[in-house]
């Protein structure tokens, strides 16, 4: 194996922070969804790193479950976005304030 | 030595494509950059000897999920997003500050020991399909079944939400 664990975790942290920035900055609901995927992948990377360095398969089982969750979440989320677009003709989250009025 | 350089190369590709995803105004370009990010992460999983996870990453993320994203983007026919007035509002500057604080916080927690770099053991046998399958069907059988139930619920919910009329 190649690099120390800290470098893997640092990469995971950087990707997670970029994902958080995407969620906070973007107004397009689909891009926000992509940023959430990025954050899930950063966590997966950390889990795989720990699994490798502590010589245990448990982390990879968790990655497996996170991938299942991500697939389900994306399917439901995109269905919600399509339903919203049908009603409002926009995916800009500043204009989607159904709960407010 | 060579694999170490390869890791940093892949890491820089992943970071660059992630930044591209966040900053690009065109959603299709963002999706393609995200696919690149997933592929580089898959190769990093290979370097970490998690072979099954690397294959699943390409199949599920780069294959299934991103195709779903591209379908929806093209279905909705979005134009370019307006140029973002990022730092005009106090809210945006504050969010940048909070993310920076979060980053520094985890950094300090992770790297507070005096220069101890955790090196892995030489022998690693948990990355192949045998070990993963054994753990999934013995120790983690209940979470595995719950995950299948979750997929069923997501399937029904998606059909219900996307239908025009029930």
XYZ file of N, CA and C in Angstrom:
801
model
N 0.833 -1.196 0.000
C 0.000 0.000 0.000
C 0.862 1.238 0.000
N 0.250 2.337 -0.322
C 0.996 3.462 -0.854
C 1.120 4.657 0.082
N 0.005 5.179 0.501
C 0.054 6.451 1.220
C -0.424 6.252 2.645
N -0.008 7.120 3.567
C -0.530 7.018 4.935
C -2.002 7.355 5.023
N -2.638 6.847 6.061
C -4.090 7.005 6.219
C -4.513 8.461 6.224
N -3.679 9.315 6.825
C -4.062 10.717 6.954
C -4.292 11.372 5.599
N -3.550 10.932 4.590
C -3.719 11.570 3.290
C -5.041 11.160 2.651
N -5.428 9.906 2.859
C -6.739 9.465 2.363
C -7.846 10.263 3.053
N -7.724 10.419 4.381
C -8.745 11.158 5.124
C -8.759 12.619 4.695
N -7.583 13.177 4.410
C -7.538 14.576 3.969
C -8.258 14.738 2.641
N -8.045 13.804 1.720
C -8.763 13.867 0.440
C -10.265 13.781 0.672
N -10.661 12.881 1.578
C -12.088 12.739 1.883
C -12.660 14.036 2.453
N -11.900 14.689 3.350
C -12.359 15.948 3.936
C -12.515 17.026 2.892
N -11.543 17.105 1.979
C -11.605 18.149 0.945
C -12.828 17.933 0.060
N -13.065 16.674 -0.349
C -14.225 16.407 -1.208
C -15.524 16.715 -0.474
N -15.579 16.360 0.835
C -16.794 16.634 1.598
C -17.043 18.136 1.699
N -15.968 18.920 1.929
C -16.153 20.365 2.048
C -16.612 20.972 0.734
N -16.076 20.461 -0.387
C -16.531 20.960 -1.685
C -18.016 20.654 -1.871
N -18.438 19.447 -1.418
C -19.854 19.099 -1.517
C -20.726 20.023 -0.686
N -20.264 20.331 0.539
C -21.042 21.247 1.396
C -21.153 22.608 0.739
N -20.040 23.089 0.160
C -20.067 24.382 -0.524
C -21.062 24.366 -1.678
N -21.104 23.245 -2.410
C -22.050 23.147 -3.515
C -23.479 23.237 -3.030
N -23.786 22.548 -1.927
C -25.154 22.601 -1.391
C -25.500 24.013 -0.944
N -24.523 24.717 -0.346
C -24.829 26.044 0.179
C -24.911 27.100 -0.917
N -24.114 26.943 -1.983
C -24.010 28.025 -2.955
C -24.983 27.910 -4.117
N -25.249 26.689 -4.561
C -25.989 26.560 -5.808
C -27.472 26.753 -5.582
N -28.164 27.253 -6.618
C -29.603 27.427 -6.546
C -30.332 26.378 -7.363
N -29.611 25.631 -8.170
C -30.222 24.623 -9.034
C -30.374 23.327 -8.244
N -31.605 22.823 -8.149
C -31.854 21.660 -7.296
C -31.056 20.440 -7.751
N -30.869 20.279 -9.067
C -30.144 19.100 -9.559
C -28.673 19.180 -9.184
N -28.074 20.365 -9.290
C -26.670 20.501 -8.900
C -26.504 20.281 -7.400
N -27.498 20.703 -6.617
C -27.441 20.450 -5.175
C -27.452 18.950 -4.920
N -28.263 18.234 -5.690
C -28.295 16.786 -5.554
C -26.932 16.169 -5.873
N -26.305 16.675 -6.934
C -24.971 16.153 -7.285
C -23.977 16.421 -6.163
N -24.092 17.568 -5.515
C -23.182 17.870 -4.405
C -23.405 16.905 -3.250
N -24.670 16.514 -3.036
C -24.935 15.532 -1.980
C -24.280 14.203 -2.327
N -24.337 13.815 -3.617
C -23.654 12.588 -4.038
C -22.158 12.678 -3.765
N -21.610 13.867 -4.018
C -20.179 14.075 -3.765
C -19.855 13.868 -2.294
N -20.731 14.359 -1.416
C -20.487 14.193 0.019
C -20.568 12.727 0.415
N -21.547 12.011 -0.145
C -21.652 10.574 0.160
C -20.401 9.833 -0.288
N -19.869 10.237 -1.444
C -18.654 9.577 -1.932
C -17.452 9.881 -1.061
N -17.403 11.097 -0.528
C -16.290 11.433 0.365
C -16.330 10.547 1.609
N -17.543 10.337 2.145
C -17.669 9.465 3.318
C -17.291 8.032 2.959
N -17.699 7.585 1.771
C -17.320 6.243 1.325
C -15.812 6.088 1.285
N -15.137 7.125 0.783
C -13.673 7.052 0.697
C -13.057 6.921 2.081
N -13.591 7.674 3.046
C -13.059 7.569 4.409
C -13.285 6.167 4.960
N -14.477 5.601 4.693
C -14.776 4.256 5.213
C -13.849 3.208 4.601
N -13.625 3.318 3.280
C -12.725 2.358 2.630
C -11.311 2.503 3.174
N -10.888 3.759 3.404
C -9.547 3.973 3.957
C -9.390 3.328 5.322
N -10.371 3.548 6.198
C -10.279 2.945 7.535
C -10.325 1.428 7.450
N -11.168 0.909 6.534
C -11.249 -0.539 6.370
C -9.903 -1.124 5.949
N -9.202 -0.406 5.084
C -7.895 -0.899 4.632
C -6.862 -0.849 5.748
N -6.880 0.240 6.518
C -5.779 0.446 7.454
C -5.995 -0.282 8.769
N -7.253 -0.610 9.095
C -7.497 -1.414 10.283
C -7.808 -2.855 9.939
N -7.599 -3.204 8.675
C -7.660 -4.586 8.206
C -8.976 -5.263 8.589
N -10.076 -4.596 8.255
C -11.377 -5.142 8.618
C -12.339 -4.913 7.465
N -13.268 -5.820 7.292
C -14.179 -5.725 6.157
C -15.409 -4.885 6.490
N -15.590 -4.513 7.762
C -16.807 -3.833 8.189
C -17.039 -2.521 7.436
N -15.962 -1.759 7.235
C -16.096 -0.486 6.527
C -16.648 -0.676 5.132
N -16.220 -1.748 4.469
C -16.702 -1.965 3.104
C -18.161 -2.375 3.095
N -18.620 -3.071 4.143
C -20.050 -3.385 4.239
C -20.848 -2.092 4.372
N -20.314 -1.158 5.170
C -21.004 0.123 5.304
C -21.045 0.870 3.979
N -19.943 0.815 3.216
C -19.940 1.466 1.901
C -21.020 0.863 1.011
N -21.146 -0.447 1.076
C -22.186 -1.150 0.316
C -23.566 -0.599 0.670
N -23.829 -0.455 1.984
C -25.142 0.041 2.409
C -25.329 1.501 2.017
N -24.264 2.300 2.099
C -24.370 3.713 1.697
C -24.700 3.816 0.216
N -24.113 2.928 -0.597
C -24.424 2.955 -2.036
C -25.893 2.609 -2.278
N -26.417 1.635 -1.532
C -27.845 1.312 -1.651
C -28.698 2.523 -1.317
N -28.330 3.164 -0.209
C -29.066 4.344 0.226
C -29.000 5.446 -0.824
N -27.808 5.648 -1.415
C -27.649 6.710 -2.408
C -28.520 6.437 -3.623
N -28.581 5.176 -4.049
C -29.415 4.852 -5.207
C -30.877 5.149 -4.919
N -31.358 4.729 -3.744
C -32.756 4.974 -3.390
C -33.034 6.464 -3.284
N -32.093 7.186 -2.662
C -32.277 8.614 -2.441
C -32.328 9.377 -3.763
N -31.439 9.005 -4.693
C -31.433 9.705 -5.983
C -32.718 9.441 -6.751
N -33.203 8.202 -6.717
C -34.430 7.892 -7.462
C -35.602 8.701 -6.914
N -35.766 8.704 -5.585
C -36.890 9.438 -5.001
C -36.718 10.940 -5.194
N -35.481 11.438 -4.978
C -35.237 12.878 -5.090
C -35.491 13.394 -6.490
N -35.034 12.658 -7.498
C -35.260 13.121 -8.862
C -36.737 13.049 -9.224
N -37.449 12.064 -8.670
C -38.902 12.032 -8.902
C -39.563 13.261 -8.296
N -39.111 13.663 -7.103
C -39.657 14.868 -6.478
C -39.356 16.094 -7.330
N -38.115 16.165 -7.870
C -37.752 17.317 -8.699
C -38.625 17.369 -9.946
N -38.882 16.202 -10.551
C -39.742 16.187 -11.747
C -41.153 16.642 -11.393
N -41.659 16.180 -10.257
C -43.006 16.591 -9.852
C -43.060 18.092 -9.593
N -42.006 18.629 -8.950
C -41.951 20.069 -8.717
C -41.904 20.842 -10.020
N -41.083 20.350 -10.973
C -40.942 21.047 -12.248
C -42.269 21.060 -12.998
N -43.023 19.975 -12.850
C -44.316 19.909 -13.525
C -45.265 20.971 -12.975
N -45.176 21.229 -11.676
C -46.081 22.198 -11.071
C -45.604 23.628 -11.217
N -44.290 23.852 -11.119
C -43.778 25.222 -11.035
C -42.957 25.660 -12.233
N -42.603 24.755 -13.134
C -41.759 25.053 -14.302
C -40.408 25.660 -13.923
N -39.868 25.276 -12.771
C -38.539 25.737 -12.397
C -37.934 24.742 -11.422
N -36.582 24.703 -11.392
C -35.922 23.919 -10.355
C -35.048 24.821 -9.492
N -35.275 26.120 -9.604
C -34.532 27.068 -8.776
C -35.117 27.061 -7.371
N -34.278 26.722 -6.378
C -34.843 26.535 -5.044
C -35.235 27.841 -4.384
N -34.815 28.994 -4.961
C -35.276 30.264 -4.397
C -36.743 30.523 -4.742
N -37.182 29.935 -5.869
C -38.569 30.173 -6.290
C -39.510 29.090 -5.799
N -38.946 28.027 -5.243
C -39.796 26.946 -4.741
C -40.012 27.183 -3.255
N -41.106 27.834 -2.921
C -41.397 28.104 -1.507
C -42.851 27.798 -1.220
N -43.250 26.569 -1.613
C -44.648 26.170 -1.460
C -45.097 26.202 -0.007
N -44.188 25.850 0.899
C -44.564 25.768 2.301
C -44.826 27.149 2.883
N -44.249 28.191 2.214
C -44.265 29.510 2.813
C -45.616 30.185 2.635
N -46.204 30.052 1.445
C -47.445 30.777 1.177
C -48.643 29.820 1.262
N 6.482 3.608 -4.586
C 6.775 5.003 -4.939
C 5.903 5.462 -6.097
N 5.870 4.624 -7.156
C 5.076 4.984 -8.325
C 3.598 5.027 -7.968
N 3.135 4.015 -7.179
C 1.722 3.988 -6.817
C 1.362 5.178 -5.944
N 2.306 5.614 -5.108
C 2.051 6.785 -4.269
C 1.829 8.030 -5.127
N 2.709 8.224 -6.137
C 2.528 9.368 -7.044
C 1.198 9.254 -7.774
N 0.853 8.021 -8.156
C -0.406 7.783 -8.855
C -1.588 8.177 -7.978
N -1.499 7.861 -6.681
C -2.574 8.239 -5.762
C -2.756 9.750 -5.741
N -1.651 10.499 -5.622
C -1.799 11.956 -5.541
C -2.315 12.536 -6.855
N -1.905 11.934 -7.966
C -2.418 12.347 -9.275
C -3.935 12.173 -9.339
N -4.403 10.971 -8.912
C -5.850 10.711 -8.924
C -6.588 11.624 -7.964
N -5.958 11.886 -6.815
C -6.602 12.765 -5.837
C -6.767 14.164 -6.408
N -5.752 14.659 -7.133
C -5.881 16.007 -7.698
C -6.941 16.025 -8.783
N -7.048 14.940 -9.568
C -8.114 14.888 -10.576
C -9.477 14.925 -9.897
N -9.621 14.146 -8.805
C -10.913 14.107 -8.108
C -11.277 15.473 -7.561
N -10.310 16.167 -6.952
C -10.603 17.474 -6.371
C -10.948 18.480 -7.468
N -10.172 18.454 -8.568
C -10.417 19.414 -9.645
C -11.796 19.189 -10.250
N -12.162 17.927 -10.497
C -13.475 17.689 -11.103
C -14.597 18.011 -10.120
N -14.362 17.808 -8.809
C -15.394 18.174 -7.833
C -15.612 19.682 -7.825
N -14.511 20.457 -7.898
C -14.653 21.915 -7.956
C -15.398 22.327 -9.226
N -15.091 21.632 -10.317
C -15.774 21.921 -11.584
C -17.275 21.661 -11.455
N -17.633 20.559 -10.770
C -19.052 20.239 -10.558
C -19.751 21.378 -9.847
N -19.095 21.918 -8.821
C -19.752 22.931 -8.002
C -19.823 24.271 -8.731
N -18.797 24.597 -9.521
C -18.736 25.942 -10.081
C -19.350 26.085 -11.464
N -19.603 24.975 -12.161
C -20.063 25.117 -13.537
C -21.534 25.495 -13.596
N -21.882 26.342 -14.583
C -23.263 26.809 -14.677
C -24.145 25.852 -15.460
N -23.531 25.014 -16.286
C -24.300 24.088 -17.106
C -24.397 22.745 -16.387
N -25.625 22.287 -16.142
C -25.815 21.074 -15.333
C -25.259 19.828 -16.025
N -25.295 19.801 -17.373
C -24.783 18.622 -18.087
C -23.278 18.498 -17.892
N -22.551 19.620 -17.992
C -21.103 19.582 -17.777
C -20.796 19.153 -16.341
N -21.608 19.627 -15.396
C -21.413 19.216 -14.005
C -21.530 17.709 -13.872
N -22.544 17.135 -14.543
C -22.750 15.685 -14.437
C -21.563 14.921 -15.011
N -21.050 15.389 -16.164
C -19.909 14.694 -16.781
C -18.681 14.793 -15.869
N -18.469 15.963 -15.268
C -17.333 16.112 -14.352
C -17.493 15.213 -13.140
N -18.747 15.030 -12.703
C -18.983 14.147 -11.554
C -18.657 12.699 -11.920
N -18.947 12.298 -13.166
C -18.568 10.951 -13.612
C -17.051 10.783 -13.545
N -16.317 11.812 -13.998
C -14.844 11.754 -13.924
C -14.393 11.599 -12.476
N -15.030 12.347 -11.577
C -14.687 12.257 -10.157
C -14.927 10.844 -9.642
N -16.054 10.237 -10.031
C -16.362 8.885 -9.565
C -15.347 7.882 -10.100
N -14.928 8.062 -11.361
C -13.954 7.119 -11.914
C -12.624 7.220 -11.183
N -12.188 8.447 -10.895
C -10.906 8.548 -10.188
C -11.019 7.979 -8.786
N -12.195 8.148 -8.142
C -12.387 7.539 -6.823
C -12.367 6.024 -6.923
N -12.922 5.479 -8.013
C -12.910 4.024 -8.180
C -11.481 3.501 -8.280
N -10.623 4.228 -9.004
C -9.233 3.783 -9.112
C -8.524 3.929 -7.762
N -8.890 4.952 -6.979
C -8.318 5.071 -5.633
C -8.745 3.882 -4.780
N -10.001 3.422 -4.933
C -10.437 2.226 -4.196
C -9.605 1.018 -4.611
N -9.262 0.939 -5.900
C -8.399 -0.164 -6.349
C -7.048 -0.090 -5.648
N -6.492 1.123 -5.546
C -5.201 1.274 -4.864
C -5.317 0.888 -3.398
N -6.509 1.113 -2.810
C -6.725 0.738 -1.414
C -7.144 -0.723 -1.284
N -7.087 -1.468 -2.367
C -7.371 -2.909 -2.398
C -8.794 -3.246 -2.021
N -9.734 -2.348 -2.331
C -11.150 -2.646 -2.128
C -11.746 -2.897 -3.511
N -11.510 -4.107 -4.024
C -11.812 -4.362 -5.444
C -13.310 -4.365 -5.708
N -14.073 -4.986 -4.799
C -15.520 -5.073 -5.028
C -16.132 -3.682 -5.014
N -15.686 -2.862 -4.049
C -16.235 -1.516 -3.938
C -15.894 -0.694 -5.178
N -14.688 -0.909 -5.728
C -14.311 -0.167 -6.936
C -15.239 -0.515 -8.093
N -15.522 -1.808 -8.257
C -16.420 -2.214 -9.346
C -17.824 -1.666 -9.111
N -18.281 -1.736 -7.848
C -19.620 -1.228 -7.542
C -19.703 0.275 -7.769
N -18.621 0.976 -7.471
C -18.594 2.426 -7.686
C -18.840 2.744 -9.158
N -18.136 2.013 -10.039
C -18.324 2.275 -11.469
C -19.727 1.870 -11.903
N -20.210 0.711 -11.429
C -21.523 0.245 -11.881
C -22.635 1.148 -11.373
N -22.655 1.368 -10.053
C -23.807 2.040 -9.463
C -23.725 3.550 -9.656
N -22.581 4.151 -9.249
C -22.506 5.612 -9.332
C -22.320 6.086 -10.771
N -21.198 5.690 -11.375
C -20.905 6.209 -12.715
C -21.883 5.656 -13.738
N -22.424 4.448 -13.507
C -23.380 3.892 -14.437
C -24.787 4.343 -14.142
N -25.389 3.740 -13.110
C -26.825 3.914 -12.902
C -27.189 5.329 -12.475
N -26.563 5.835 -11.423
C -27.006 7.100 -10.850
C -26.784 8.255 -11.810
N -25.618 8.275 -12.478
C -25.356 9.419 -13.352
C -26.205 9.377 -14.602
N -26.535 8.156 -15.081
C -27.456 8.082 -16.222
C -28.821 8.649 -15.832
N -29.255 8.324 -14.602
C -30.517 8.876 -14.103
C -30.460 10.406 -14.068
N -29.335 10.937 -13.569
C -29.166 12.393 -13.523
C -29.256 12.997 -14.919
N -28.520 12.389 -15.874
C -28.505 12.961 -17.222
C -29.881 12.894 -17.858
N -30.604 11.789 -17.627
C -31.966 11.695 -18.153
C -32.821 12.834 -17.626
N -32.748 13.070 -16.324
C -33.606 14.104 -15.736
C -33.205 15.484 -16.236
N -31.871 15.736 -16.340
C -31.433 17.049 -16.819
C -31.963 17.296 -18.220
N -31.878 16.263 -19.083
C -32.319 16.467 -20.455
C -33.833 16.505 -20.551
N -34.516 15.797 -19.652
C -35.976 15.829 -19.629
C -36.473 17.218 -19.261
N -35.800 17.857 -18.301
C -36.258 19.160 -17.824
C -35.833 20.283 -18.750
N -34.828 20.025 -19.626
C -34.416 21.020 -20.603
C -34.035 22.337 -19.928
N -33.097 22.255 -18.991
C -32.660 23.445 -18.278
C -31.689 24.235 -19.131
N -31.758 25.548 -19.016
C -30.750 26.371 -19.663
C -29.576 26.572 -18.730
N -28.763 27.571 -19.035
C -27.698 27.924 -18.116
C -28.298 28.558 -16.870
N -27.735 28.199 -15.760
C -28.141 28.881 -14.537
C -27.601 30.312 -14.585
N -28.307 31.232 -13.949
C -27.805 32.606 -13.896
C -26.453 32.630 -13.202
N -25.622 33.570 -13.625
C -24.353 33.722 -12.918
C -24.647 34.015 -11.462
N -23.914 33.349 -10.590
C -24.313 33.430 -9.191
C -23.706 34.641 -8.525
N -24.515 35.368 -7.813
C -23.987 36.479 -7.022
C -23.446 35.954 -5.703
N -22.336 35.185 -5.797
C -21.889 34.401 -4.648
C -21.751 35.205 -3.375
N -20.934 36.199 -3.428
C -20.526 36.828 -2.183
C -21.237 38.148 -1.961
N -22.341 38.350 -2.722
C -23.044 39.603 -2.547
C -23.768 39.623 -1.206
N -24.277 38.459 -0.850
C -25.061 38.414 0.374
C -24.197 38.007 1.539
N -24.578 38.483 2.672
C -23.893 38.109 3.912
C -24.017 36.617 4.155
N -25.179 36.062 3.743
C -25.453 34.644 3.963
C -24.409 33.763 3.290
N -24.055 34.120 2.054
C -23.101 33.292 1.320
C -21.724 33.371 1.958
N -21.310 34.581 2.326
C -20.004 34.735 2.960
C -19.960 33.967 4.275
N -21.087 34.019 4.990
C -21.172 33.319 6.270
C -21.085 31.811 6.062
N -21.733 31.311 4.980
C -21.673 29.866 4.742
C -20.254 29.442 4.392
N -19.552 30.272 3.626
C -18.149 29.961 3.320
C -17.318 29.907 4.595
N -17.578 30.861 5.473
C -16.863 30.905 6.748
C -17.137 29.640 7.565
N -18.412 29.205 7.585
C -18.757 28.035 8.392
C -18.107 26.776 7.832
N -18.078 26.652 6.491
C -17.435 25.481 5.895
C -15.944 25.474 6.204
N -15.336 26.664 6.155
C -13.920 26.754 6.507
C -13.665 26.335 7.941
N -14.566 26.765 8.828
C -14.444 26.416 10.247
C -14.562 24.908 10.440
N -15.534 24.318 9.745
C -15.746 22.868 9.783
C -14.491 22.124 9.332
N -13.930 22.596 8.210
C -12.740 21.965 7.640
C -11.570 22.034 8.622
N -11.332 23.227 9.153
C -10.209 23.395 10.089
C -10.427 22.548 11.338
N -11.707 22.477 11.796
C -12.001 21.684 12.980
C -11.642 20.223 12.796
N -12.120 19.627 11.699
C -11.808 18.205 11.472
C -10.322 18.023 11.258
N -9.710 18.985 10.583
C -8.268 18.898 10.332
C -7.512 18.837 11.655
N -7.885 19.711 12.585
C -7.194 19.728 13.887
C -7.434 18.441 14.658
N -8.672 17.909 14.564
C -8.947 16.657 15.283
C -8.139 15.513 14.691
N -8.104 15.460 13.354
C -7.438 14.327 12.704
C -5.927 14.358 12.891
N -5.334 15.537 12.866
C -3.878 15.624 12.763
C -3.258 16.193 14.031
N -3.872 15.910 15.185
C -3.323 16.531 16.377
C -2.156 15.750 16.976
N -2.042 14.454 16.653
C -0.898 13.719 17.187
C 0.373 14.161 16.478
N 1.479 14.037 17.190
C 2.710 14.621 16.660
C 3.270 13.768 15.526
N 2.760 14.016 14.342
C 3.372 13.431 13.163
C 3.330 11.917 13.106
N 2.306 11.277 13.699
C 2.183 9.833 13.549
C 1.387 9.567 12.287
N 2.021 9.001 11.288
C 1.304 8.643 10.078
C 1.008 7.160 10.140
N -0.282 6.830 10.093
C -0.674 5.432 10.193
C -0.317 4.711 8.906
N 0.571 3.749 9.005
C 0.880 2.923 7.842
C 0.133 1.600 7.977
N -0.363 1.071 6.885
C -1.144 -0.157 6.951
C -0.254 -1.376 7.125
N -0.848 -2.477 7.572
C -0.137 -3.738 7.581
C 0.097 -4.223 6.159
N 1.034 -5.112 6.007
C 1.362 -5.572 4.659
C 0.259 -6.452 4.088
N -0.281 -7.321 4.938
C -1.224 -8.309 4.436
C -2.636 -7.797 4.616
N -3.406 -7.846 3.552
C -4.793 -7.396 3.624
C -5.639 -8.352 2.810
N -6.627 -8.951 3.450
C -7.400 -9.963 2.733
C -8.889 -9.637 2.745
N -9.252 -8.410 3.177
C -10.668 -8.108 3.339
C -11.267 -7.468 2.103
N -10.501 -7.312 1.020
C -11.014 -6.568 -0.120
C -11.712 -7.416 -1.156
N -11.607 -8.740 -1.075
C -12.168 -9.537 -2.158
C -13.642 -9.856 -1.902
N -14.273 -10.404 -2.902
C -15.723 -10.636 -2.846
C -16.063 -11.683 -1.805
N -15.130 -12.596 -1.526
C -15.417 -13.662 -0.561
C -15.622 -13.089 0.833
N -14.671 -12.265 1.274
C -14.770 -11.709 2.631
C -15.995 -10.809 2.764
N -16.229 -9.979 1.729
C -17.372 -9.063 1.792
C -18.689 -9.824 1.826
N -18.800 -10.862 0.984
C -20.031 -11.635 0.952
C -20.272 -12.371 2.255
N -19.189 -12.901 2.829
C -19.343 -13.618 4.091
C -19.844 -12.676 5.190
N -19.268 -11.453 5.232
C -19.712 -10.504 6.260
C -21.157 -10.090 6.031
N -21.525 -9.883 4.735
C -22.881 -9.424 4.430
C -23.925 -10.451 4.824
N -23.610 -11.726 4.631
C -24.642 -12.742 4.847
C -24.558 -13.402 6.205
N -23.602 -12.980 7.041
C -23.599 -13.543 8.391
C -23.750 -12.438 9.432
N -22.733 -11.591 9.538
C -22.742 -10.590 10.597
C -23.736 -9.479 10.302
N -23.859 -9.117 9.027
C -24.696 -7.971 8.650
C -25.911 -8.417 7.864
N -26.505 -9.547 8.257
C -27.642 -10.051 7.490
C -28.859 -9.141 7.641
N -29.120 -8.675 8.840
C -30.305 -7.831 9.059
C -30.198 -6.503 8.303
N -29.055 -5.759 8.400
C -28.960 -4.539 7.589
C -29.099 -4.806 6.097
N -28.611 -5.944 5.647
C -28.728 -6.294 4.228
C -30.189 -6.427 3.824
N -30.975 -7.132 4.668
C -32.393 -7.295 4.357
C -33.129 -5.964 4.438
N -32.768 -5.137 5.426
C -33.411 -3.825 5.546
C -33.101 -2.966 4.324
N -31.877 -3.106 3.791
C -31.528 -2.357 2.585
C -32.390 -2.792 1.410
N -32.681 -4.082 1.303
C -33.537 -4.529 0.206
C -34.955 -3.976 0.367
N -35.407 -3.903 1.615
C -36.725 -3.315 1.873
C -36.736 -1.834 1.488
N -35.619 -1.147 1.816
C -35.495 0.276 1.471
C -35.589 0.474 -0.032
N -34.928 -0.406 -0.795
C -34.982 -0.289 -2.256
C -36.406 -0.485 -2.759
N -37.149 -1.428 -2.141
C -38.535 -1.661 -2.560
C -39.381 -0.416 -2.292
N -39.200 0.176 -1.101
C -39.960 1.381 -0.756
C -39.635 2.511 -1.725
N -38.337 2.660 -2.059
C -37.932 3.724 -2.984
C -38.544 3.504 -4.354
N -38.619 2.236 -4.788
C -39.210 1.909 -6.089
C -40.668 2.340 -6.138
N -41.433 1.943 -5.102
C -42.857 2.283 -5.082
C -43.039 3.796 -4.983
N -42.230 4.440 -4.122
C -42.355 5.881 -3.956
C -42.042 6.642 -5.227
N -41.024 6.190 -5.962
C -40.666 6.872 -7.199
C -41.775 6.781 -8.229
N -42.349 5.592 -8.371
C -43.443 5.430 -9.340
C -44.618 6.321 -8.946
N -44.907 6.348 -7.640
C -46.037 7.140 -7.169
C -45.800 8.625 -7.428
N -44.570 9.107 -7.136
C -44.304 10.545 -7.270
C -44.276 10.982 -8.722
N -43.721 10.150 -9.596
C -43.502 10.600 -10.969
C -44.720 10.403 -11.847
N -45.724 9.696 -11.340
C -46.920 9.491 -12.155
C -47.730 10.780 -12.242
N -48.329 10.992 -13.394
C -49.127 12.198 -13.560
C -50.453 12.070 -12.807
N -51.076 10.911 -13.017
C -52.327 10.646 -12.294
C -52.232 9.272 -11.668
N -52.748 9.128 -10.484
C -52.731 7.814 -9.845
C -53.991 7.053 -10.242
